[in-house]
Coordinates of C-alpha atoms in Angstrom, one line a residue:
S24 CA 6.5 7.1 8.5
A25 CA 9.6 5.0 7.7
E26 CA 7.4 2.0 7.3
N27 CA 5.2 3.7 4.8
I28 CA 8.2 5.0 2.8
A29 CA 9.5 1.4 2.7
K30 CA 6.1 0.1 1.4
L31 CA 6.1 2.9 -1.3
N32 CA 9.7 2.2 -2.3
N33 CA 8.9 -1.5 -2.7
Y34 CA 6.0 -0.6 -4.9
I35 CA 8.0 1.7 -7.0
N36 CA 11.0 -0.6 -7.5
V37 CA 9.1 -3.7 -8.5
G38 CA 8.3 -4.2 -12.2
E39 CA 8.4 -1.6 -14.9
V40 CA 8.0 2.2 -14.3
T41 CA 4.4 3.3 -14.9
T42 CA 3.1 6.8 -15.1
S43 CA 1.7 6.3 -11.6
K44 CA 5.1 5.3 -10.2
L45 CA 6.8 8.1 -12.1
M46 CA 4.5 10.7 -10.6
V47 CA 5.3 9.5 -7.0
L48 CA 9.0 9.5 -7.8
I49 CA 8.9 13.0 -9.2
V50 CA 7.2 14.4 -6.1
L51 CA 9.5 12.5 -3.7
Y52 CA 12.6 13.7 -5.5
T53 CA 11.6 17.3 -6.4
G54 CA 8.8 18.4 -4.0
I55 CA 6.7 19.6 -6.9
R56 CA 3.0 20.4 -6.1
I57 CA 0.1 18.3 -7.5
G58 CA -1.1 21.1 -9.8
E59 CA 2.4 21.7 -11.1
L60 CA 2.8 17.9 -11.8
C61 CA -0.5 18.0 -13.7
G62 CA 0.9 20.8 -15.9
L63 CA 4.3 19.3 -16.3
K64 CA 5.3 18.4 -19.9
W65 CA 8.3 16.6 -21.1
S66 CA 9.5 19.8 -22.6
N67 CA 9.8 21.2 -19.1
I68 CA 12.5 18.7 -18.3
N69 CA 16.0 19.6 -19.3
F70 CA 18.0 16.4 -19.8
E71 CA 21.3 18.3 -20.3
T72 CA 21.2 20.3 -17.0
S73 CA 19.2 17.7 -15.1
S74 CA 16.5 20.1 -14.1
I75 CA 12.8 20.8 -14.3
T76 CA 11.4 24.2 -15.1
V77 CA 8.0 24.7 -13.4
S78 CA 5.9 27.4 -15.1
H79 CA 2.3 26.3 -14.9
T80 CA -0.1 24.8 -12.5
V81 CA -3.5 23.1 -13.1
Q82 CA -6.3 24.0 -10.8
R83 CA -10.0 23.2 -10.5
V84 CA -11.8 26.6 -10.2
Y85 CA -15.3 27.1 -8.8
C86 CA -17.5 29.0 -11.3
G87 CA -20.8 29.2 -9.4
Y88 CA -23.9 27.1 -9.4
T89 CA -26.0 25.7 -12.3
A90 CA -29.2 23.6 -12.2
E91 CA -26.9 20.5 -11.9
G92 CA -25.0 21.9 -8.9
A93 CA -21.6 23.5 -8.4
A94 CA -19.9 24.3 -11.7
T95 CA -16.1 24.0 -11.9
K96 CA -13.6 24.5 -14.6
V97 CA -10.1 23.1 -14.9
L98 CA -7.5 25.8 -15.8
S99 CA -3.8 25.8 -16.6
L100 CA -2.5 28.9 -15.0
P101 CA 1.0 30.5 -15.4
I102 CA 3.0 30.8 -12.2
K103 CA 6.3 32.3 -11.2
E104 CA 8.9 30.2 -13.0
R105 CA 11.3 28.2 -10.9
T106 CA 13.9 25.6 -11.7
I107 CA 14.2 22.4 -9.7
P108 CA 17.4 20.2 -9.9
I109 CA 16.8 16.6 -10.6
P110 CA 18.8 14.0 -8.5
E111 CA 20.6 11.3 -10.5
P112 CA 18.3 8.4 -9.6
L113 CA 15.2 10.2 -10.9
M114 CA 17.1 11.5 -13.9
E115 CA 18.0 7.9 -15.0
T116 CA 14.3 6.9 -14.7
L117 CA 13.1 10.0 -16.6
K118 CA 15.6 9.2 -19.5
K119 CA 14.1 5.7 -19.7
C120 CA 10.5 7.0 -19.8
Q121 CA 11.0 10.1 -22.0
K122 CA 8.2 10.8 -24.4
S123 CA 7.5 13.6 -27.0
A124 CA 8.1 17.1 -25.7
F125 CA 4.4 17.9 -26.2
Y126 CA 3.2 15.1 -24.0
Y127 CA 2.3 15.6 -20.3
V128 CA 4.4 13.6 -18.0
A129 CA 1.5 12.3 -15.9
T130 CA -0.6 11.1 -18.8
E131 CA 1.9 10.2 -21.5
S132 CA -0.3 12.0 -24.0
T133 CA -1.1 15.5 -25.3
K134 CA -4.1 15.6 -23.0
G135 CA -3.4 16.7 -19.4
I136 CA -5.0 15.5 -16.2
E137 CA -6.7 17.4 -13.4
P138 CA -5.4 17.3 -9.8
R139 CA -8.4 15.5 -8.5
A140 CA -7.9 12.6 -10.9
L141 CA -4.2 12.4 -10.0
Q142 CA -5.1 12.4 -6.3
Y143 CA -7.5 9.4 -7.0
R144 CA -4.6 7.6 -8.7
L145 CA -2.4 8.2 -5.7
A146 CA -5.2 7.0 -3.3
T147 CA -5.4 3.7 -5.4
I148 CA -1.6 3.3 -5.0
A149 CA -1.9 3.8 -1.2
K150 CA -4.6 1.3 -0.9
N151 CA -2.7 -1.3 -3.0
V152 CA 0.5 -0.9 -0.9
G153 CA -1.3 -0.9 2.4
I154 CA -0.9 2.7 3.4
S155 CA -4.1 4.1 5.1
K156 CA -3.7 7.7 4.0
M157 CA -1.3 9.2 1.4
D158 CA -1.6 12.5 -0.5
F159 CA 0.6 14.7 -2.5
S160 CA 1.2 17.2 0.3
G161 CA 2.4 14.3 2.4
L162 CA 4.9 13.3 -0.3
R163 CA 6.0 16.9 -0.6
D164 CA 6.4 17.0 3.2
T165 CA 8.6 13.9 3.0
F166 CA 10.7 15.6 0.4
A167 CA 11.2 18.7 2.5
I168 CA 12.0 16.7 5.7
N169 CA 14.5 14.5 3.9
C170 CA 16.2 17.5 2.3
L171 CA 16.6 19.2 5.7
N172 CA 17.9 16.0 7.2
C173 CA 20.5 15.7 4.4
G174 CA 21.7 19.2 5.1
V175 CA 20.0 21.2 2.3
S176 CA 20.0 24.9 3.2
P177 CA 16.5 26.0 4.3
K178 CA 16.7 29.1 2.0
Y179 CA 17.6 26.9 -1.0
L180 CA 14.9 24.4 -0.2
A181 CA 12.3 27.2 0.0
D182 CA 13.4 28.4 -3.4
I183 CA 13.0 25.0 -5.1
M184 CA 9.7 24.3 -3.4
G185 CA 8.3 27.7 -4.3
I186 CA 7.5 28.7 -0.7
T187 CA 8.8 31.3 1.7
P188 CA 11.6 30.4 4.1
E189 CA 9.2 31.1 7.0
S190 CA 6.9 28.4 5.6
L191 CA 9.7 25.8 6.3
A192 CA 9.3 26.2 10.0
K193 CA 6.9 23.3 10.2
Y194 CA 9.5 21.1 8.6
I195 CA 12.4 22.3 10.6
L196 CA 10.5 21.4 13.8
I197 CA 10.0 17.8 12.8
S198 CA 13.1 17.1 10.6
S199 CA 15.6 15.8 13.1
P200 CA 14.7 13.7 16.1
Y201 CA 16.2 14.8 19.5
E202 CA 18.9 12.1 19.4
D203 CA 20.1 13.2 16.0
I204 CA 20.4 16.7 17.3
K205 CA 22.2 15.6 20.4
T206 CA 24.7 13.6 18.3
A207 CA 25.3 16.5 16.0
L208 CA 25.8 18.9 18.9
S209 CA 28.3 16.5 20.5
R210 CA 30.5 17.1 17.4
L211 CA 30.8 20.8 18.0
K212 CA 34.4 21.9 18.8
Y213 CA 35.4 25.4 20.0

């Protein structure tokens, strides 16, 4: 909701930029998935072209049962590479926060983080700012809806989000309220 976005913006813009704030900004400005964010290193950010190259995702994989219960393993898996442009406000923040090329963006160290831990971090942020429920897919949805409302081509948006154009249907249905559509249609001239 607009109210929740305002709360989140207030949290992000007060004080210094932490890794927690940075991860929220990256998702809101790029639509990157949680596993991709976990696998994102500073070397994946091209400061000359203002773009991020996504080539890995981190996943928790079920490996069966042991005497202690379900066994899982965290893996960094290669994915189809794609390049995401970085808007100027995010680029300025990334330049201020830049670390060694070998460091992970979400941890500021050479050791990565798993998606579940990153989700817990986001849940803590949500609780601190007074948002009842917030997850990475919701931030990704917000990115998609805002892009469509700003006039980004659905085909291009699908490419940078790493999904099929058909998958955008759910965003297109909720992107513009009826009054916005009515106003836009009133500007048509034939």
